[in-house]
PDB file of C-alpha atoms in Angstrom:
ATOM      1  CA  MET A   1     -14.519  23.832 -72.210  1.00  0.00           C
ATOM      2  CA  ILE A   2     -15.357  28.023 -72.756  1.00  0.00           C
ATOM      3  CA  GLN A   3     -12.935  29.536 -75.612  1.00  0.00           C
ATOM      4  CA  ARG A   4     -13.280  32.799 -77.134  1.00  0.00           C
ATOM      5  CA  ILE A   5     -15.038  33.218 -80.436  1.00  0.00           C
ATOM      6  CA  THR A   6     -13.394  35.115 -82.896  1.00  0.00           C
ATOM      7  CA  SER A   7     -15.544  34.287 -85.974  1.00  0.00           C
ATOM      8  CA  ALA A   8     -19.141  35.143 -86.407  1.00  0.00           C
ATOM      9  CA  GLU A   9     -19.682  32.064 -89.246  1.00  0.00           C
ATOM     10  CA  GLU A  10     -18.613  29.731 -86.798  1.00  0.00           C
ATOM     11  CA  CYS A  11     -21.786  30.130 -84.475  1.00  0.00           C
ATOM     12  CA  LEU A  12     -24.085  31.003 -87.268  1.00  0.00           C
ATOM     13  CA  ASP A  13     -25.467  27.473 -87.604  1.00  0.00           C
ATOM     14  CA  PHE A  14     -25.729  27.334 -84.088  1.00  0.00           C
ATOM     15  CA  MET A  15     -27.718  30.742 -83.412  1.00  0.00           C
ATOM     16  CA  GLY A  16     -29.943  29.257 -85.697  1.00  0.00           C
ATOM     17  CA  THR A  17     -31.507  26.857 -84.132  1.00  0.00           C
ATOM     18  CA  PHE A  18     -32.593  28.759 -81.170  1.00  0.00           C
ATOM     19  CA  TYR A  19     -34.814  30.939 -83.471  1.00  0.00           C
ATOM     20  CA  GLU A  20     -38.780  31.413 -81.640  1.00  0.00           C
ATOM     21  CA  ASP A  21     -37.893  28.461 -79.304  1.00  0.00           C
ATOM     22  CA  PRO A  22     -39.910  29.380 -76.693  1.00  0.00           C
ATOM     23  CA  GLN A  23     -37.874  28.930 -73.125  1.00  0.00           C
ATOM     24  CA  PHE A  24     -34.633  29.412 -75.111  1.00  0.00           C
ATOM     25  CA  SER A  25     -34.620  32.403 -77.537  1.00  0.00           C
ATOM     26  CA  ASP A  26     -32.999  35.413 -76.901  1.00  0.00           C
ATOM     27  CA  PRO A  27     -35.432  38.499 -76.941  1.00  0.00           C
ATOM     28  CA  MET A  28     -31.411  40.797 -77.414  1.00  0.00           C
ATOM     29  CA  LEU A  29     -31.789  38.711 -80.441  1.00  0.00           C
ATOM     30  CA  SER A  30     -35.377  39.299 -81.815  1.00  0.00           C
ATOM     31  CA  ASP A  31     -34.667  41.346 -85.152  1.00  0.00           C
ATOM     32  CA  LYS A  32     -31.433  42.512 -87.855  1.00  0.00           C
ATOM     33  CA  GLU A  33     -30.705  45.780 -86.292  1.00  0.00           C
ATOM     34  CA  GLN A  34     -30.112  43.628 -82.252  1.00  0.00           C
ATOM     35  CA  PHE A  35     -28.314  41.189 -84.495  1.00  0.00           C
ATOM     36  CA  GLN A  36     -25.992  43.092 -85.501  1.00  0.00           C
ATOM     37  CA  ARG A  37     -25.652  45.004 -82.641  1.00  0.00           C
ATOM     38  CA  ASN A  38     -25.647  42.951 -80.335  1.00  0.00           C
ATOM     39  CA  PHE A  39     -23.472  40.360 -82.278  1.00  0.00           C
ATOM     40  CA  ALA A  40     -21.829  40.921 -85.253  1.00  0.00           C
ATOM     41  CA  ARG A  41     -20.144  44.717 -84.577  1.00  0.00           C
ATOM     42  CA  ALA A  42     -20.132  43.210 -81.344  1.00  0.00           C
ATOM     43  CA  MET A  43     -17.163  41.324 -82.302  1.00  0.00           C
ATOM     44  CA  GLU A  44     -15.175  43.714 -84.189  1.00  0.00           C
ATOM     45  CA  LYS A  45     -14.756  45.528 -80.646  1.00  0.00           C
ATOM     46  CA  PRO A  46     -12.559  43.089 -78.862  1.00  0.00           C
ATOM     47  CA  GLU A  47     -11.897  46.166 -76.149  1.00  0.00           C
ATOM     48  CA  THR A  48     -15.238  46.318 -75.114  1.00  0.00           C
ATOM     49  CA  HIS A  49     -16.854  42.920 -75.800  1.00  0.00           C
ATOM     50  CA  CYS A  50     -16.277  39.184 -75.196  1.00  0.00           C
ATOM     51  CA  THR A  51     -17.670  36.363 -76.696  1.00  0.00           C
ATOM     52  CA  TRP A  52     -17.375  32.601 -75.618  1.00  0.00           C
ATOM     53  CA  GLY A  53     -18.795  30.076 -76.827  1.00  0.00           C
ATOM     54  CA  ILE A  54     -18.888  26.653 -73.952  1.00  0.00           C
ATOM     55  CA  PHE A  55     -18.049  23.279 -76.058  1.00  0.00           C
ATOM     56  CA  GLN A  56     -18.860  20.012 -74.324  1.00  0.00           C
ATOM     57  CA  ASP A  57     -17.259  16.722 -76.487  1.00  0.00           C
ATOM     58  CA  GLY A  58     -15.808  19.546 -79.430  1.00  0.00           C
ATOM     59  CA  LYS A  59     -19.482  20.017 -80.088  1.00  0.00           C
ATOM     60  CA  MET A  60     -20.967  24.225 -79.157  1.00  0.00           C
ATOM     61  CA  ILE A  61     -23.636  24.127 -76.387  1.00  0.00           C
ATOM     62  CA  GLY A  62     -23.496  27.452 -75.244  1.00  0.00           C
ATOM     63  CA  LEU A  63     -23.165  31.239 -76.984  1.00  0.00           C
ATOM     64  CA  PHE A  64     -22.767  34.366 -74.783  1.00  0.00           C
ATOM     65  CA  THR A  65     -21.477  37.557 -75.733  1.00  0.00           C
ATOM     66  CA  PHE A  66     -21.022  40.191 -72.954  1.00  0.00           C
ATOM     67  CA  LEU A  67     -20.038  43.959 -73.173  1.00  0.00           C
ATOM     68  CA  VAL A  68     -17.279  44.843 -70.621  1.00  0.00           C
ATOM     69  CA  LEU A  69     -16.305  48.154 -69.169  1.00  0.00           C
ATOM     70  CA  ARG A  70     -13.394  47.322 -67.423  1.00  0.00           C
ATOM     71  CA  GLU A  71     -12.881  50.985 -65.439  1.00  0.00           C
ATOM     72  CA  GLU A  72     -16.551  50.486 -64.509  1.00  0.00           C
ATOM     73  CA  LYS A  73     -16.082  47.312 -63.730  1.00  0.00           C
ATOM     74  CA  TYR A  74     -19.843  46.515 -65.446  1.00  0.00           C
ATOM     75  CA  LEU A  75     -20.871  43.192 -67.392  1.00  0.00           C
ATOM     76  CA  GLU A  76     -23.392  43.281 -69.562  1.00  0.00           C
ATOM     77  CA  MET A  77     -24.766  40.047 -71.447  1.00  0.00           C
ATOM     78  CA  LEU A  78     -25.779  41.021 -75.059  1.00  0.00           C
ATOM     79  CA  VAL A  79     -26.279  37.604 -76.457  1.00  0.00           C
ATOM     80  CA  GLY A  80     -27.286  34.500 -74.449  1.00  0.00           C
ATOM     81  CA  LEU A  81     -27.899  31.400 -75.861  1.00  0.00           C
ATOM     82  CA  CYS A  82     -27.541  27.998 -74.093  1.00  0.00           C
ATOM     83  CA  ARG A  83     -30.004  24.672 -73.317  1.00  0.00           C
ATOM     84  CA  ASP A  84     -27.797  22.949 -71.359  1.00  0.00           C
ATOM     85  CA  ARG A  85     -27.250  23.556 -67.503  1.00  0.00           C
ATOM     86  CA  GLU A  86     -23.797  22.946 -67.656  1.00  0.00           C
ATOM     87  CA  GLY A  87     -23.148  25.698 -70.345  1.00  0.00           C
ATOM     88  CA  TYR A  88     -24.370  28.183 -67.464  1.00  0.00           C
ATOM     89  CA  ARG A  89     -22.733  26.943 -64.596  1.00  0.00           C
ATOM     90  CA  GLU A  90     -19.689  27.263 -66.522  1.00  0.00           C
ATOM     91  CA  LEU A  91     -20.472  30.772 -67.743  1.00  0.00           C
ATOM     92  CA  LEU A  92     -21.189  31.895 -64.078  1.00  0.00           C
ATOM     93  CA  GLU A  93     -17.649  30.525 -62.922  1.00  0.00           C
ATOM     94  CA  HIS A  94     -15.584  31.912 -65.929  1.00  0.00           C
ATOM     95  CA  LEU A  95     -16.958  35.574 -64.622  1.00  0.00           C
ATOM     96  CA  GLU A  96     -16.313  34.935 -61.251  1.00  0.00           C
ATOM     97  CA  GLY A  97     -13.245  33.898 -62.060  1.00  0.00           C
ATOM     98  CA  HIS A  98     -12.045  36.940 -63.991  1.00  0.00           C
ATOM     99  CA  TYR A  99     -14.406  39.210 -63.385  1.00  0.00           C
ATOM    100  CA  PRO A 100     -14.829  39.487 -59.147  1.00  0.00           C
ATOM    101  CA  GLY A 101     -16.212  42.840 -57.997  1.00  0.00           C
ATOM    102  CA  TYR A 102     -18.317  43.884 -61.132  1.00  0.00           C
ATOM    103  CA  ASP A 103     -21.954  44.764 -61.605  1.00  0.00           C
ATOM    104  CA  ALA A 104     -23.128  42.469 -64.313  1.00  0.00           C
ATOM    105  CA  ASP A 105     -26.522  42.414 -65.770  1.00  0.00           C
ATOM    106  CA  PHE A 106     -28.417  39.830 -67.354  1.00  0.00           C
ATOM    107  CA  VAL A 107     -31.366  40.489 -70.326  1.00  0.00           C
ATOM    108  CA  PHE A 108     -32.885  36.969 -71.326  1.00  0.00           C
ATOM    109  CA  ASN A 109     -35.959  35.128 -72.396  1.00  0.00           C
ATOM    110  CA  PRO A 110     -38.194  34.644 -68.830  1.00  0.00           C
ATOM    111  CA  GLU A 111     -38.834  31.068 -69.837  1.00  0.00           C
ATOM    112  CA  ASN A 112     -35.396  30.352 -69.569  1.00  0.00           C
ATOM    113  CA  TYR A 113     -35.416  28.256 -66.309  1.00  0.00           C
ATOM    114  CA  LEU A 114     -31.803  27.503 -66.582  1.00  0.00           C
ATOM    115  CA  LEU A 115     -30.536  30.917 -66.556  1.00  0.00           C
ATOM    116  CA  LYS A 116     -32.554  32.475 -63.500  1.00  0.00           C
ATOM    117  CA  SER A 117     -32.359  28.989 -61.740  1.00  0.00           C
ATOM    118  CA  ALA A 118     -28.537  29.341 -61.509  1.00  0.00           C
ATOM    119  CA  LEU A 119     -28.621  33.925 -60.928  1.00  0.00           C
ATOM    120  CA  GLN A 120     -31.155  32.914 -58.191  1.00  0.00           C
ATOM    121  CA  LYS A 121     -28.612  30.447 -56.573  1.00  0.00           C
ATOM    122  CA  ARG A 122     -26.124  33.396 -56.648  1.00  0.00           C
ATOM    123  CA  GLY A 123     -28.749  35.929 -55.301  1.00  0.00           C
ATOM    124  CA  ALA A 124     -29.151  38.025 -57.885  1.00  0.00           C
ATOM    125  CA  ALA A 125     -32.057  40.593 -58.305  1.00  0.00           C
ATOM    126  CA  PHE A 126     -34.900  40.002 -61.210  1.00  0.00           C
ATOM    127  CA  GLU A 127     -36.819  43.588 -62.270  1.00  0.00           C
ATOM    128  CA  PRO A 128     -40.631  42.664 -63.921  1.00  0.00           C
ATOM    129  CA  GLU A 129     -40.759  40.753 -66.897  1.00  0.00           C
ATOM    130  CA  GLN A 130     -40.860  43.438 -69.774  1.00  0.00           C
ATOM    131  CA  GLN A 131     -43.042  43.347 -73.094  1.00  0.00           C
ATOM    132  CA  LYS A 132     -41.910  44.325 -76.088  1.00  0.00           C
ATOM    133  CA  MET A 133     -43.905  46.717 -78.125  1.00  0.00           C
ATOM    134  CA  VAL A 134     -42.891  47.985 -81.624  1.00  0.00           C
ATOM    135  CA  LEU A 135     -44.190  50.912 -83.879  1.00  0.00           C
ATOM    136  CA  LYS A 136     -46.558  49.805 -86.501  1.00  0.00           C
ATOM    137  CA  SER A 137     -48.353  52.524 -87.397  1.00  0.00           C
ATOM    138  CA  PRO A 138     -47.847  55.994 -85.719  1.00  0.00           C
ATOM    139  CA  ALA A 139     -51.197  57.585 -84.445  1.00  0.00           C
ATOM    140  CA  PRO A 140     -52.020  61.414 -86.094  1.00  0.00           C
ATOM    141  CA  GLN A 141     -50.402  64.490 -85.050  1.00  0.00           C
ATOM    142  CA  GLU A 142     -51.076  65.083 -81.651  1.00  0.00           C
ATOM    143  CA  ASP A 143     -50.765  68.677 -79.478  1.00  0.00           C
ATOM    144  CA  THR A 144     -47.401  68.823 -78.146  1.00  0.00           C
ATOM    145  CA  SER A 145     -47.987  71.875 -76.385  1.00  0.00           C
ATOM    146  CA  GLY A 146     -45.449  72.290 -72.817  1.00  0.00           C
ATOM    147  CA  VAL A 147     -43.319  69.704 -74.022  1.00  0.00           C
ATOM    148  CA  GLU A 148     -39.327  70.252 -74.564  1.00  0.00           C
ATOM    149  CA  VAL A 149     -36.751  69.153 -76.210  1.00  0.00           C
ATOM    150  CA  TYR A 150     -33.565  68.909 -73.325  1.00  0.00           C
ATOM    151  CA  THR A 151     -31.115  72.196 -73.105  1.00  0.00           C
ATOM    152  CA  PRO A 152     -28.905  72.534 -69.852  1.00  0.00           C
ATOM    153  CA  GLN A 153     -30.785  75.145 -68.205  1.00  0.00           C
ATOM    154  CA  TYR A 154     -33.339  72.365 -67.028  1.00  0.00           C
ATOM    155  CA  ALA A 155     -30.775  70.215 -66.408  1.00  0.00           C
ATOM    156  CA  ARG A 156     -30.639  70.266 -62.668  1.00  0.00           C
ATOM    157  CA  GLN A 157     -34.411  69.711 -62.119  1.00  0.00           C
ATOM    158  CA  TYR A 158     -34.228  66.749 -64.805  1.00  0.00           C
ATOM    159  CA  PHE A 159     -31.372  65.014 -63.047  1.00  0.00           C
ATOM    160  CA  ALA A 160     -33.361  65.376 -59.950  1.00  0.00           C
ATOM    161  CA  ILE A 161     -36.295  63.849 -61.504  1.00  0.00           C
ATOM    162  CA  HIS A 162     -34.630  60.999 -63.587  1.00  0.00           C
ATOM    163  CA  ASN A 163     -34.681  57.374 -62.159  1.00  0.00           C
ATOM    164  CA  GLN A 164     -31.936  55.985 -60.905  1.00  0.00           C
ATOM    165  CA  ASP A 165     -32.343  52.819 -60.380  1.00  0.00           C
ATOM    166  CA  MET A 166     -30.715  52.603 -64.033  1.00  0.00           C
ATOM    167  CA  TYR A 167     -27.641  52.448 -65.610  1.00  0.00           C
ATOM    168  CA  TRP A 168     -28.725  55.266 -67.736  1.00  0.00           C
ATOM    169  CA  THR A 169     -28.839  57.880 -65.245  1.00  0.00           C
ATOM    170  CA  GLY A 170     -29.972  61.197 -65.892  1.00  0.00           C
ATOM    171  CA  GLU A 171     -26.526  62.714 -65.817  1.00  0.00           C
ATOM    172  CA  LYS A 172     -25.588  60.004 -68.553  1.00  0.00           C
ATOM    173  CA  VAL A 173     -27.905  60.482 -70.982  1.00  0.00           C
ATOM    174  CA  ALA A 174     -27.222  64.105 -71.055  1.00  0.00           C
ATOM    175  CA  SER A 175     -24.029  63.325 -71.697  1.00  0.00           C
ATOM    176  CA  VAL A 176     -24.171  61.602 -74.838  1.00  0.00           C
ATOM    177  CA  PRO A 177     -26.339  63.418 -76.944  1.00  0.00           C
ATOM    178  CA  GLU A 178     -25.481  61.683 -80.160  1.00  0.00           C
ATOM    179  CA  ARG A 179     -26.732  58.218 -78.660  1.00  0.00           C
ATOM    180  CA  PHE A 180     -29.879  60.045 -76.669  1.00  0.00           C
ATOM    181  CA  ARG A 181     -32.614  62.742 -77.724  1.00  0.00           C
ATOM    182  CA  THR A 182     -34.309  63.716 -74.168  1.00  0.00           C
ATOM    183  CA  TYR A 183     -38.075  65.747 -74.053  1.00  0.00           C
ATOM    184  CA  LEU A 184     -38.969  67.488 -71.261  1.00  0.00           C
ATOM    185  CA  ALA A 185     -43.324  68.173 -70.332  1.00  0.00           C
ATOM    186  CA  LEU A 186     -42.869  71.744 -68.862  1.00  0.00           C
ATOM    187  CA  HIS A 187     -45.782  72.859 -66.324  1.00  0.00           C
ATOM    188  CA  GLU A 188     -45.832  76.334 -65.552  1.00  0.00           C
ATOM    189  CA  GLY A 189     -41.508  76.183 -66.159  1.00  0.00           C
ATOM    190  CA  LYS A 190     -41.466  73.329 -63.390  1.00  0.00           C
ATOM    191  CA  VAL A 191     -40.015  70.078 -65.343  1.00  0.00           C
ATOM    192  CA  VAL A 192     -43.058  67.213 -64.118  1.00  0.00           C
ATOM    193  CA  GLY A 193     -41.735  64.619 -66.595  1.00  0.00           C
ATOM    194  CA  TYR A 194     -39.291  63.509 -69.365  1.00  0.00           C
ATOM    195  CA  LEU A 195     -38.857  60.807 -72.148  1.00  0.00           C
ATOM    196  CA  ASP A 196     -35.378  59.389 -73.022  1.00  0.00           C
ATOM    197  CA  VAL A 197     -35.067  57.737 -76.171  1.00  0.00           C
ATOM    198  CA  THR A 198     -32.272  56.694 -78.514  1.00  0.00           C
ATOM    199  CA  CYS A 199     -31.716  58.615 -81.761  1.00  0.00           C
ATOM    200  CA  CYS A 200     -28.922  56.603 -83.342  1.00  0.00           C
ATOM    201  CA  PHE A 201     -29.976  53.360 -84.127  1.00  0.00           C
ATOM    202  CA  ALA A 202     -32.195  52.130 -87.435  1.00  0.00           C
ATOM    203  CA  GLU A 203     -34.565  51.092 -84.468  1.00  0.00           C
ATOM    204  CA  ASN A 204     -34.823  53.370 -81.769  1.00  0.00           C
ATOM    205  CA  GLU A 205     -36.110  53.053 -78.438  1.00  0.00           C
ATOM    206  CA  ILE A 206     -38.355  54.613 -75.805  1.00  0.00           C
ATOM    207  CA  TYR A 207     -35.662  53.969 -73.331  1.00  0.00           C
ATOM    208  CA  ASP A 208     -37.475  55.742 -70.286  1.00  0.00           C
ATOM    209  CA  LEU A 209     -40.943  57.067 -69.662  1.00  0.00           C
ATOM    210  CA  LEU A 210     -41.620  59.651 -66.116  1.00  0.00           C
ATOM    211  CA  VAL A 211     -43.780  61.830 -65.462  1.00  0.00           C
ATOM    212  CA  LEU A 212     -44.405  62.914 -61.571  1.00  0.00           C
ATOM    213  CA  PRO A 213     -47.272  61.139 -59.592  1.00  0.00           C
ATOM    214  CA  GLU A 214     -48.934  64.402 -59.038  1.00  0.00           C
ATOM    215  CA  TYR A 215     -49.211  65.490 -62.615  1.00  0.00           C
ATOM    216  CA  ARG A 216     -50.615  62.360 -64.171  1.00  0.00           C
ATOM    217  CA  ARG A 217     -53.708  61.785 -65.971  1.00  0.00           C
ATOM    218  CA  MET A 218     -52.991  65.216 -67.257  1.00  0.00           C
ATOM    219  CA  GLY A 219     -52.065  64.263 -70.820  1.00  0.00           C
ATOM    220  CA  TYR A 220     -48.534  64.838 -70.260  1.00  0.00           C
ATOM    221  CA  GLY A 221     -47.553  60.854 -70.764  1.00  0.00           C
ATOM    222  CA  GLY A 222     -48.878  60.962 -74.970  1.00  0.00           C
ATOM    223  CA  LYS A 223     -47.364  64.557 -75.211  1.00  0.00           C
ATOM    224  CA  LEU A 224     -43.665  63.064 -74.530  1.00  0.00           C
ATOM    225  CA  LEU A 225     -44.574  60.607 -76.896  1.00  0.00           C
ATOM    226  CA  ALA A 226     -46.220  61.571 -79.915  1.00  0.00           C
ATOM    227  CA  LYS A 227     -42.905  64.484 -79.876  1.00  0.00           C
ATOM    228  CA  ALA A 228     -40.907  62.075 -79.895  1.00  0.00           C
ATOM    229  CA  LEU A 229     -42.683  60.018 -82.397  1.00  0.00           C
ATOM    230  CA  GLN A 230     -43.111  63.041 -84.842  1.00  0.00           C
ATOM    231  CA  GLU A 231     -39.381  63.745 -84.638  1.00  0.00           C
ATOM    232  CA  ASN A 232     -38.567  59.707 -85.224  1.00  0.00           C
ATOM    233  CA  GLY A 233     -38.827  60.331 -88.972  1.00  0.00           C
ATOM    234  CA  PRO A 234     -38.503  57.050 -91.171  1.00  0.00           C
ATOM    235  CA  LYS A 235     -36.695  55.110 -88.608  1.00  0.00           C
ATOM    236  CA  GLY A 236     -38.450  52.029 -86.798  1.00  0.00           C
ATOM    237  CA  MET A 237     -39.059  52.232 -82.959  1.00  0.00           C
ATOM    238  CA  MET A 238     -39.238  49.835 -79.757  1.00  0.00           C
ATOM    239  CA  LEU A 239     -39.544  50.250 -76.589  1.00  0.00           C
ATOM    240  CA  LEU A 240     -39.693  47.439 -73.069  1.00  0.00           C
ATOM    241  CA  VAL A 241     -42.654  47.959 -70.436  1.00  0.00           C
ATOM    242  CA  ASP A 242     -43.567  46.342 -67.672  1.00  0.00           C
ATOM    243  CA  ALA A 243     -46.022  42.691 -68.970  1.00  0.00           C
ATOM    244  CA  ASP A 244     -48.356  43.877 -66.397  1.00  0.00           C
ATOM    245  CA  ASN A 245     -48.489  47.500 -66.691  1.00  0.00           C
ATOM    246  CA  GLU A 246     -51.951  47.570 -68.827  1.00  0.00           C
ATOM    247  CA  PRO A 247     -52.289  51.668 -68.383  1.00  0.00           C
ATOM    248  CA  ALA A 248     -49.102  51.742 -70.094  1.00  0.00           C
ATOM    249  CA  ILE A 249     -49.611  49.359 -72.650  1.00  0.00           C
ATOM    250  CA  ARG A 250     -52.746  51.145 -73.441  1.00  0.00           C
ATOM    251  CA  LEU A 251     -51.068  54.395 -73.910  1.00  0.00           C
ATOM    252  CA  TYR A 252     -48.207  53.381 -76.401  1.00  0.00           C
ATOM    253  CA  GLU A 253     -50.791  50.904 -78.315  1.00  0.00           C
ATOM    254  CA  ARG A 254     -52.851  54.328 -78.783  1.00  0.00           C
ATOM    255  CA  ALA A 255     -49.249  55.485 -80.167  1.00  0.00           C
ATOM    256  CA  GLY A 256     -49.144  52.891 -82.675  1.00  0.00           C
ATOM    257  CA  PHE A 257     -47.397  49.807 -80.851  1.00  0.00           C
ATOM    258  CA  VAL A 258     -48.231  46.493 -80.998  1.00  0.00           C
ATOM    259  CA  LYS A 259     -46.694  43.739 -79.157  1.00  0.00           C
ATOM    260  CA  LYS A 260     -43.963  41.534 -80.164  1.00  0.00           C
ATOM    261  CA  PRO A 261     -44.184  37.525 -80.085  1.00  0.00           C
ATOM    262  CA  TYR A 262     -40.959  36.084 -78.812  1.00  0.00           C
ATOM    263  CA  ALA A 263     -39.172  39.098 -77.527  1.00  0.00           C
ATOM    264  CA  ASN A 264     -40.517  39.157 -74.010  1.00  0.00           C
ATOM    265  CA  SER A 265     -37.309  39.747 -71.151  1.00  0.00           C
ATOM    266  CA  LEU A 266     -36.257  39.312 -67.709  1.00  0.00           C
ATOM    267  CA  THR A 267     -33.593  41.582 -66.485  1.00  0.00           C
ATOM    268  CA  ALA A 268     -31.404  40.145 -63.465  1.00  0.00           C
ATOM    269  CA  HIS A 269     -28.587  42.202 -61.998  1.00  0.00           C
ATOM    270  CA  TRP A 270     -25.347  40.351 -60.187  1.00  0.00           C
ATOM    271  CA  LYS A 271     -22.676  41.430 -57.980  1.00  0.00           C
ATOM    272  CA  VAL A 272     -20.354  39.285 -59.253  1.00  0.00           C
ATOM    273  CA  GLN A 273     -18.461  37.249 -56.120  1.00  0.00           C
ATOM    274  CA  SER A 274     -14.978  35.777 -56.291  1.00  0.00           C
ATOM    275  CA  ILE A 275     -15.252  32.143 -57.219  1.00  0.00           C
ATOM    276  CA  ILE A 276     -12.075  31.366 -54.480  1.00  0.00           C
TER     277      ILE A 276
END
């Protein structure tokens, strides 16, 4: 049975059993900031967030929180804790019954074979596994010449090279300066790379970093990263990178990032179909 959860207190003991579980821990709850952002504060926003418990014989077997943007017909799983195949079946059938036609994103533990299998059967598309890294000790001050903070005069160039295969396109990033700060790499006045980083959290995130292929190995990636770190102040910083992208991982390690255990993630994209 699935039912709406309105009190965080009734979930805490259940959530505690998943901490550092190698198969079923949730990478979206790997620190206090994520717990507050993806669960505690989400429960205070019923107009845009839903938390459901899955119960079997009166006992909780699953807990899920979703961001629900009805105008955009978009769902994002912020919390997903369950060790029972039946729990995932009931959740996905609930989404099919109430949110047909929505685009749904799931970020979860790569070892969670139950959710992965359930989504595969529904034709979901999967991105490469992501390694989480956190800033431990920033590298010494580096040269950032050729890097500037985004301004509207570069909008057309920035939008043109921005990765479009994600929710936060360049246009969306630029529309919320209270959430994102963007840095541009310029070569003779041309935008050849960019870095989008959140600027509103206790632990900010390197969200997207791109340098055009013909301008790689020229130091622009390192300069973009150095600029973001210099302006981050005393806040923490994290990022996600393809787990098999060794060149990028080495770049981030040189900047002072280290790999975080129990925090790797897999992202799946699913077009919710009607259950009927």
